[in-house]
Short mmCIF file of C-alpha atoms in Angstrom, two decimals:
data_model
loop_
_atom_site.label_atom_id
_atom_site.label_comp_id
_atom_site.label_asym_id
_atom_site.label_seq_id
_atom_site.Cartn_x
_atom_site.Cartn_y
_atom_site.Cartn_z
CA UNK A 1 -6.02 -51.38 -7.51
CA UNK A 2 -8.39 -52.05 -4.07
CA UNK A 3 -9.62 -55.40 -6.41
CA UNK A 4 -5.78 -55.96 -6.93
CA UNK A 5 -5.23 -55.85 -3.06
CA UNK A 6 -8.16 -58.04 -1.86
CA UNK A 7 -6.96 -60.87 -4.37
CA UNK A 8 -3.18 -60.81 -3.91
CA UNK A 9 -3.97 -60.56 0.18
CA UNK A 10 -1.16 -59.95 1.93
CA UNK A 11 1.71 -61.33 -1.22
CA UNK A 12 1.67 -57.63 -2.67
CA UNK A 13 0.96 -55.03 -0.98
CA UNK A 14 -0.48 -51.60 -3.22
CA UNK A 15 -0.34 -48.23 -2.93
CA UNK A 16 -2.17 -45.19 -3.93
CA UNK A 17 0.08 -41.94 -3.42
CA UNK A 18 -1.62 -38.91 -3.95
CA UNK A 19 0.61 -36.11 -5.07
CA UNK A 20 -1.62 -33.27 -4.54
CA UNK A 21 -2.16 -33.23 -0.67
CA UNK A 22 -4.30 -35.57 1.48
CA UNK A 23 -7.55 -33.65 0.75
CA UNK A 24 -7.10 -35.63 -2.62
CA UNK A 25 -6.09 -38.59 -0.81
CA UNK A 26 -9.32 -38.87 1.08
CA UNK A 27 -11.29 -37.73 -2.07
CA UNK A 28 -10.24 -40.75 -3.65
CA UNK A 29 -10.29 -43.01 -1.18
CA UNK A 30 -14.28 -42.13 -1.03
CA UNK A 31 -15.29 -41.85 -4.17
CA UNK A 32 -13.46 -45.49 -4.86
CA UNK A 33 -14.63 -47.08 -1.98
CA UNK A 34 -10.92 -47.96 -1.26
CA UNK A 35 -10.24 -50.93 1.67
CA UNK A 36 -7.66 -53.15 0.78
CA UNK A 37 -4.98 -51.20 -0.84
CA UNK A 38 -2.41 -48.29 1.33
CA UNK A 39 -3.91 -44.75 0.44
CA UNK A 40 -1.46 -42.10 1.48
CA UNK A 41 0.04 -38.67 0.06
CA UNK A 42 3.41 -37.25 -0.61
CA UNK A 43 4.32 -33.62 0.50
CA UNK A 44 5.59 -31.15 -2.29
CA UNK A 45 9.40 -31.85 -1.35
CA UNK A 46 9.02 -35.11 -2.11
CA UNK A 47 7.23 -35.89 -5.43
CA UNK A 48 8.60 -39.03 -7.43
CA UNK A 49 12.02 -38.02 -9.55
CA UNK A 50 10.80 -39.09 -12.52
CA UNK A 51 7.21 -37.36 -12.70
CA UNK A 52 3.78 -37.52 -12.61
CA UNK A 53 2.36 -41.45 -13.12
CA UNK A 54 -1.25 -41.82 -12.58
CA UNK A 55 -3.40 -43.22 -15.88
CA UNK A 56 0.66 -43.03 -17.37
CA UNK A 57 1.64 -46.10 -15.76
CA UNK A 58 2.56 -47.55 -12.24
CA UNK A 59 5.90 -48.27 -10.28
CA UNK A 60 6.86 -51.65 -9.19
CA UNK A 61 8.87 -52.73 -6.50
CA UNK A 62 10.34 -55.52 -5.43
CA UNK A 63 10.57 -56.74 -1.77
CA UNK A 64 14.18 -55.35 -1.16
CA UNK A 65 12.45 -52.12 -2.00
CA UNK A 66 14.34 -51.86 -5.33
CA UNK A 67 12.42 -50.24 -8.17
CA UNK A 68 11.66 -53.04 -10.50
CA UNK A 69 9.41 -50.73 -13.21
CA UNK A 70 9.58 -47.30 -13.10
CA UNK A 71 6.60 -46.72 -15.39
CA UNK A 72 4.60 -49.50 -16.45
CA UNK A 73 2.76 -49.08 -19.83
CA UNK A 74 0.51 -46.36 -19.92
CA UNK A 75 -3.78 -47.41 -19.83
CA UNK A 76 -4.32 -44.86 -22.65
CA UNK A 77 -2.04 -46.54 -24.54
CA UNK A 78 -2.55 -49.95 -24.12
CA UNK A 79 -5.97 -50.49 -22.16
CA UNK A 80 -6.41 -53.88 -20.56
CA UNK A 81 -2.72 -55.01 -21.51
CA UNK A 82 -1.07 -52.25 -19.17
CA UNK A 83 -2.74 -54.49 -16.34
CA UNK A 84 -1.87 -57.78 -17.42
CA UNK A 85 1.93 -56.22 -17.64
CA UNK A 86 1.72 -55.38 -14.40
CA UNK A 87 0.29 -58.69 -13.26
CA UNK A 88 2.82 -60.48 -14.57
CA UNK A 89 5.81 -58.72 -13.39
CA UNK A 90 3.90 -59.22 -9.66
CA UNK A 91 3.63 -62.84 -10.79
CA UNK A 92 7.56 -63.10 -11.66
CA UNK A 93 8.56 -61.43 -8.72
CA UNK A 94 5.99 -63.65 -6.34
CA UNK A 95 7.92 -66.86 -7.56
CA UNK A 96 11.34 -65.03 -6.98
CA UNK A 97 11.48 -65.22 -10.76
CA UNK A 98 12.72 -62.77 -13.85
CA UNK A 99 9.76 -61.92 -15.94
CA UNK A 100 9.00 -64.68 -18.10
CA UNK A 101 8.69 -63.98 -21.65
CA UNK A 102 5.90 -64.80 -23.85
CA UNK A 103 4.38 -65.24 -26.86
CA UNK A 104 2.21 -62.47 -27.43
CA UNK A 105 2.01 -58.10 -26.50
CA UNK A 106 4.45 -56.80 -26.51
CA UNK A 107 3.79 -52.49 -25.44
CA UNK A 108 5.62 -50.56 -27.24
CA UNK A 109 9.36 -50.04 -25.85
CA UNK A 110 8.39 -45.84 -25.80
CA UNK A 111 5.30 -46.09 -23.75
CA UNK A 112 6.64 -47.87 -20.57
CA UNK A 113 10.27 -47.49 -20.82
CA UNK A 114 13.10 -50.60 -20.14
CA UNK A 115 10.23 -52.92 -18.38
CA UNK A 116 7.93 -52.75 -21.56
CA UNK A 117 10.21 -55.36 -23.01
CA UNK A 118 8.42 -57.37 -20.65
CA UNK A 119 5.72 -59.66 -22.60
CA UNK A 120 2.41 -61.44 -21.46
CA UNK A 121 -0.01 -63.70 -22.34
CA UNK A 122 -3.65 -63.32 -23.30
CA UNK A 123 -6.46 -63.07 -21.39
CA UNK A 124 -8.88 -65.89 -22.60
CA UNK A 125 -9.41 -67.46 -18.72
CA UNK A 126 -10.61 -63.76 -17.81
CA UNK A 127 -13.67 -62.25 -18.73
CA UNK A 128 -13.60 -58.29 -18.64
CA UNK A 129 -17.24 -56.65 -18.08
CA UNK A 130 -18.73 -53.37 -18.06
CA UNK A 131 -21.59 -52.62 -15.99
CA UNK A 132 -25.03 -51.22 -17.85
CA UNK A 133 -28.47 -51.33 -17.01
CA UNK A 134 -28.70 -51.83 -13.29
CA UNK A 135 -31.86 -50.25 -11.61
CA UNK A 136 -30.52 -51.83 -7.87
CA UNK A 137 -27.41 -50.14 -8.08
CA UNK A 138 -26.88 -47.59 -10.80
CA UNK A 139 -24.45 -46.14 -9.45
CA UNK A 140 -22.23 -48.98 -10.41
CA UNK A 141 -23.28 -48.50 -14.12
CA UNK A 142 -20.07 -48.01 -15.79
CA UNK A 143 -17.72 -49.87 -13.88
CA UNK A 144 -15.75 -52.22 -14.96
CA UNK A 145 -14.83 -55.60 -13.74
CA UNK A 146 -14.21 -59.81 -13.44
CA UNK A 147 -16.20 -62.37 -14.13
CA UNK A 148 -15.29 -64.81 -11.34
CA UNK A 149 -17.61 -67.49 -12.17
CA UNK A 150 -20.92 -68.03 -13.13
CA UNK A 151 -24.25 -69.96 -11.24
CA UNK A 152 -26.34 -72.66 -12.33
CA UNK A 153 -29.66 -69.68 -12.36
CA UNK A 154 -27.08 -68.07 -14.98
CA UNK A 155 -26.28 -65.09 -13.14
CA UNK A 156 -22.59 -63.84 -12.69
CA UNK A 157 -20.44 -63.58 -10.00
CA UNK A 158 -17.97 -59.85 -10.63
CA UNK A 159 -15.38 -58.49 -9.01
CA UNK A 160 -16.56 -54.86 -10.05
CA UNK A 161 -13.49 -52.13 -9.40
CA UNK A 162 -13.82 -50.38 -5.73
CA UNK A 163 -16.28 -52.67 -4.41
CA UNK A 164 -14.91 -54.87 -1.88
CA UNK A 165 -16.98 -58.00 -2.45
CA UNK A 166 -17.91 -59.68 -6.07
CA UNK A 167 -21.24 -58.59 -6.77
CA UNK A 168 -24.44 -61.44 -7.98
CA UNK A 169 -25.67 -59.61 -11.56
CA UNK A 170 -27.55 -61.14 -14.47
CA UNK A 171 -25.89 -61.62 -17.83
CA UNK A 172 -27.91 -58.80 -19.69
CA UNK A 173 -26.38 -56.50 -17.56
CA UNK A 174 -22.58 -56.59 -18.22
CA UNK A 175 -20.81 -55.87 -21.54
CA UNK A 176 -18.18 -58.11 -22.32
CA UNK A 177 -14.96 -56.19 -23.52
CA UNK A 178 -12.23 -57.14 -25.95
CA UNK A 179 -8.07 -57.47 -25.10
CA UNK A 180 -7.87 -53.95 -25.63
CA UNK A 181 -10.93 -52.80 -23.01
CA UNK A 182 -13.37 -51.96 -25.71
CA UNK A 183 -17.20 -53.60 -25.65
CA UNK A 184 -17.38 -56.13 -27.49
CA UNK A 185 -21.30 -56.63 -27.54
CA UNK A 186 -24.05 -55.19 -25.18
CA UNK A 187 -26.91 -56.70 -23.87
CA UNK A 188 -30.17 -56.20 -26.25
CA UNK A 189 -31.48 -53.06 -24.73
CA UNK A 190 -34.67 -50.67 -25.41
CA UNK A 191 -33.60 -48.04 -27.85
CA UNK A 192 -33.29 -45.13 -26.32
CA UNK A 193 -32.25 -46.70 -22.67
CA UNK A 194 -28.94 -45.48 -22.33
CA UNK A 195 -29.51 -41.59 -20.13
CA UNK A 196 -26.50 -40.37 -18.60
CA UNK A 197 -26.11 -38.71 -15.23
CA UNK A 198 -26.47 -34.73 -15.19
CA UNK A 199 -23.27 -32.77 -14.90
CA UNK A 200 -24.76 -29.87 -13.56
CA UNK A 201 -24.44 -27.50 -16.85
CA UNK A 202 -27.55 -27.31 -18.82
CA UNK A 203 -25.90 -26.78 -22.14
CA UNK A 204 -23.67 -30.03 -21.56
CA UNK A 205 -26.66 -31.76 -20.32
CA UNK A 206 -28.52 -31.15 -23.70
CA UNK A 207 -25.67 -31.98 -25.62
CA UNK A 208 -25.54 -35.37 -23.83
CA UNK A 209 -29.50 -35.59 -24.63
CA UNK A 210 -28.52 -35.16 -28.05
CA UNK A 211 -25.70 -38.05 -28.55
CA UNK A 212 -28.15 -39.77 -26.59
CA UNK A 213 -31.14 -39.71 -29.31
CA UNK A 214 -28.68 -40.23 -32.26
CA UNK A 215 -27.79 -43.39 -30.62
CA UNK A 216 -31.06 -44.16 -29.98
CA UNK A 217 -31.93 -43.60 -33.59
CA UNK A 218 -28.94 -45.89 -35.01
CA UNK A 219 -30.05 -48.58 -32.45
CA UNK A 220 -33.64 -48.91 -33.79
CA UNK A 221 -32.18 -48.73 -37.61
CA UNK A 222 -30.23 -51.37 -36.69
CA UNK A 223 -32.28 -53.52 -35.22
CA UNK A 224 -33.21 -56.66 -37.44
CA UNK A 225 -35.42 -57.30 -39.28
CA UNK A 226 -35.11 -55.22 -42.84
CA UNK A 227 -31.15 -53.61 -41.68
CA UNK A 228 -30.15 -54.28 -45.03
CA UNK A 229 -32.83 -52.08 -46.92
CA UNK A 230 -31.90 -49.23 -44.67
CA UNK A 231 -28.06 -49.18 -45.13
CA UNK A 232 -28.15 -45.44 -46.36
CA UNK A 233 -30.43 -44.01 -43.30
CA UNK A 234 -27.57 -46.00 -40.97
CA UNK A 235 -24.88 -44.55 -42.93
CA UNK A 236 -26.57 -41.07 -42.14
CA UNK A 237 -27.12 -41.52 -38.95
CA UNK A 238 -23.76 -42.25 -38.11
CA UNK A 239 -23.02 -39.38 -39.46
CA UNK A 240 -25.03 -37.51 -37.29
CA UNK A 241 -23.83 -39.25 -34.37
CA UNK A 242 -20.48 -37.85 -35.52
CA UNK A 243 -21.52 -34.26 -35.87
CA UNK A 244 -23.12 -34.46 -32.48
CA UNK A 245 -20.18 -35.93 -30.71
CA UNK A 246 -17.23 -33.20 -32.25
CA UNK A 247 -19.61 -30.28 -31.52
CA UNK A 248 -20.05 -31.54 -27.90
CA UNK A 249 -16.72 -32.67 -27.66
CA UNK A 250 -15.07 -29.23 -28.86
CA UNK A 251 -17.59 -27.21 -26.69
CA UNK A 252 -16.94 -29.21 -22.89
CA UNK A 253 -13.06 -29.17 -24.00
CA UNK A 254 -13.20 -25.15 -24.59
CA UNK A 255 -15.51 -24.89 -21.31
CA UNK A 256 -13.18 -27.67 -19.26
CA UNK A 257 -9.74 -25.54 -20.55
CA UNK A 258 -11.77 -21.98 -19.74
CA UNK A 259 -12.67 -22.57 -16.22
CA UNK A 260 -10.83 -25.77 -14.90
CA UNK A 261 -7.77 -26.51 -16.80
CA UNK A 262 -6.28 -22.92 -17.40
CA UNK A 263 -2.63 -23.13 -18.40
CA UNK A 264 -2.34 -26.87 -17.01
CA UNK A 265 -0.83 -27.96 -20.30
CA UNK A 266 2.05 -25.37 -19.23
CA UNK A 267 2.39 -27.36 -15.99
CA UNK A 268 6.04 -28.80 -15.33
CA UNK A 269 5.52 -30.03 -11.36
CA UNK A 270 2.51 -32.39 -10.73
CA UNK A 271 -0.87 -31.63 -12.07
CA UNK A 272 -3.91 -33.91 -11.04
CA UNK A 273 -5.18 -31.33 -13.78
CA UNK A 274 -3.10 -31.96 -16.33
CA UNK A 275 -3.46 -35.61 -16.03
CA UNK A 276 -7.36 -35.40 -15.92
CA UNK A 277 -7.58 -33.51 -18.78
CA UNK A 278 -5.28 -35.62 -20.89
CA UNK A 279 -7.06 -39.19 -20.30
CA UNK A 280 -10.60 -37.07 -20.82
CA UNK A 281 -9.35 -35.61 -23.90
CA UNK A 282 -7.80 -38.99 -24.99
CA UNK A 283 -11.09 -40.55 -24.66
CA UNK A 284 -12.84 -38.34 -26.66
CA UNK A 285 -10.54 -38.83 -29.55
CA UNK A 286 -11.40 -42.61 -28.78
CA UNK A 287 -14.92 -42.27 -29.27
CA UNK A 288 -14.64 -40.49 -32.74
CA UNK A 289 -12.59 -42.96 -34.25
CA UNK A 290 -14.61 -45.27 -33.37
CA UNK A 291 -17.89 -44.02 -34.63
CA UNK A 292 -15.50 -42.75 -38.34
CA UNK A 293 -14.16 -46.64 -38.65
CA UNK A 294 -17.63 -47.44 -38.92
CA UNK A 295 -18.78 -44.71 -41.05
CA UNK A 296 -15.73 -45.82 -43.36
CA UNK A 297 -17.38 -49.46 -43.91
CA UNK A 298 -20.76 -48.19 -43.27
CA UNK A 299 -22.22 -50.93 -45.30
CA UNK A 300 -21.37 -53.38 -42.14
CA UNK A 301 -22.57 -51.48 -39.31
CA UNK A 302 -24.54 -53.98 -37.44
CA UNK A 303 -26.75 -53.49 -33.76
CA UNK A 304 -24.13 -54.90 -31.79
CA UNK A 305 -21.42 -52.08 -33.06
CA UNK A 306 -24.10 -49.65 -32.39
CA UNK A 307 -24.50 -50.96 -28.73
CA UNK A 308 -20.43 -50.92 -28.18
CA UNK A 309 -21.08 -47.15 -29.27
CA UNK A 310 -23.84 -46.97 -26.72
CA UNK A 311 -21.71 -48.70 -23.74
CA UNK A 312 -18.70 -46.02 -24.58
CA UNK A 313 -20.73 -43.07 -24.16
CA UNK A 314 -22.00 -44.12 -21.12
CA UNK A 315 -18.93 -45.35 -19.79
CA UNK A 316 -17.12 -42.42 -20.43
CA UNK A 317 -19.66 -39.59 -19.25
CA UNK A 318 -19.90 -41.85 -15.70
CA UNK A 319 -16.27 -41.99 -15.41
CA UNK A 320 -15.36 -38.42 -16.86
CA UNK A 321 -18.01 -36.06 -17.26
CA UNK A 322 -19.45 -37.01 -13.74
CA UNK A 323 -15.85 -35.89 -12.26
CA UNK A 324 -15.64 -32.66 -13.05
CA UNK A 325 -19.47 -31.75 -12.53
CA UNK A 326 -19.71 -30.28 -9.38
CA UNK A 327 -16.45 -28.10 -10.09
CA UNK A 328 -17.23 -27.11 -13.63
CA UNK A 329 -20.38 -25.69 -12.80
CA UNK A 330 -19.51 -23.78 -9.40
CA UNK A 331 -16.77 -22.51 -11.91
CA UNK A 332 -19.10 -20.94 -14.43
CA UNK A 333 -21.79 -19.89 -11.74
CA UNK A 334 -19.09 -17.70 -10.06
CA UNK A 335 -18.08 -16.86 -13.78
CA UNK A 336 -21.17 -15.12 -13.96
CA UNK A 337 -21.77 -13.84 -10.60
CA UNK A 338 -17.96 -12.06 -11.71
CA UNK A 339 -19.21 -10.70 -14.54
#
């Protein structure tokens, strides 16, 4: 949103409404480095009529304040095509003009409601990157963002999310991702690079280890020359990699519900929660389809799948496992202290 803001300038203006108090507010306004966009909070008896938005979708309005979209198409849904939607309503509505249709996308009608008959275009002038690899700045591993353009020493100019200035990075060190926000191939890496952040619970932290080395291990079996002749150690690795990920997914779900998300699924008012726990959840189920579409064409598998494996993990344990880290383990600590 804060990239949205600095590039539409003062055309559009965005806002981030916090509906859990402004502790949450300022939280976010932080962690995400926010500058351009409005970051504000609405009190308890005054919460949007039509419920909680968030990673659901986002309201439009037009500038006679009328409510254009009340709920965009959902990211979980539709990944990178619930923010060309929205661009191109903001588009429409710049050139005092009803949304033009197109030829391609259209969201489904049940995710975002009467404006998801909206369609849009693809995004072939737009290069969408993940970060990976970056010793200068790792704490921007894992964020996505633009390509604006490239220089002549072939490094890349990106607009990376919550920083307010594009950032200079070399090619091998963004992932280029598909129309629907998935990598499409990673840099050539060491096997073994990828090593996610603790989160501060010592089981969970040797589970990650654990994904970790299976993806290691496909990466090197993958790697040419001789992939061919080792078809059936890929396939079984793989299947590894799946074990590993449903035990460690089950496990931090039944530890997350236990001591964070307690009867949040029971929640009818609005639950920053609830909505955490359904796009963490969501991506988990992500992640294991991905790895069992391989596994059912096994014969195929080839190093760059493997590294759009590798790029997921890491993506999603820096955006989701690091958020709940500090919480989940002062939970369990006084947990035990109760006990």
């Amino acid at each position: 949103m804060d990239a949205w803001a600095a590039s539409y300038g003062s055309t559009v203006a965005f806002v981030c409404v916090s509906c859990a108090g402004p502790q949450l507010a300022s939280q976010f306004g932080n962690e995400l480095k926010l500058q351009h966009c409005f970051n504000t909070w609405a009190d308890e008896d005054d919460m949007p009529s039509w419920g909680q938005l968030g990673c659901n979708g986002l309201i439009v309005i037009d500038g006679s304040n009328a409510v254009v979209c009340k709920a965009s198409p959902a990211y979980l849904e539709v990944k990178q095509k619930a923010f060309r939607h929205v661009e191109t309503l903001l588009t429409a509505l710049i050139a005092s003009k009803p949304a033009p249709e197109m030829t391609s996308g259209r969201v489904d009608g049940s995710v975002g409601g009467a404006c998801a008959t909206v369609r849009f275009g693809s995004d072939v002038d737009v290069q969408q990157v993940i970060v990976a690899g970056l010793s200068s700045r790792p704490d921007l591993n894992g964020k996505r963002g633009r390509v604006l353009s490239e220089a002549s020493n072939g490094r890349l100019q990106v607009q990376i999310e919550g920083e307010a200035a594009p950032i200079s990075i070399k090619r091998q060190n963004v992932t280029l991702l598909s129309d629907e926000g998935e990598a499409e191939a990673a840099a050539p890496a060491a096997s073994g690079a990828i090593h996610v952040p603790s989160v501060k619970v010592a089981v969970l932290d040797d589970e990650h280890a654990k994904c970790e080395a299976k993806l290691a291990l496909l990466g090197r079996l993958t790697e040419p020359p001789g992939v061919d002749s080792r078809r059936g150690q890929i396939v079984a690795a793989l299947r590894g990699l799946l074990e590993a990920y449903e035990e460690h997914f089950a496990h931090e779900e039944a530890l997350l519900d236990q001591h964070l998300y307690a009867g949040v699924e029971q929640a009818t008012g609005f639950s920053a929660d609830k909505g955490a726990r359904t796009s963490h959840f969501a991506d988990h189920k992500t992640m294991l389809d991905a790895v069992r579409t391989l596994l059912a064409d096994g014969a195929s598998v080839s190093a760059t799948d493997v590294q759009r494996l590798a790029a997921g993990f890491e993506r999603h344990a820096t955006e989701y496992d690091g958020g709940y880290a500090d919480r989940l383990s002062a939970a369990m600590a006084q947990a035990v202290d109760v006990a």
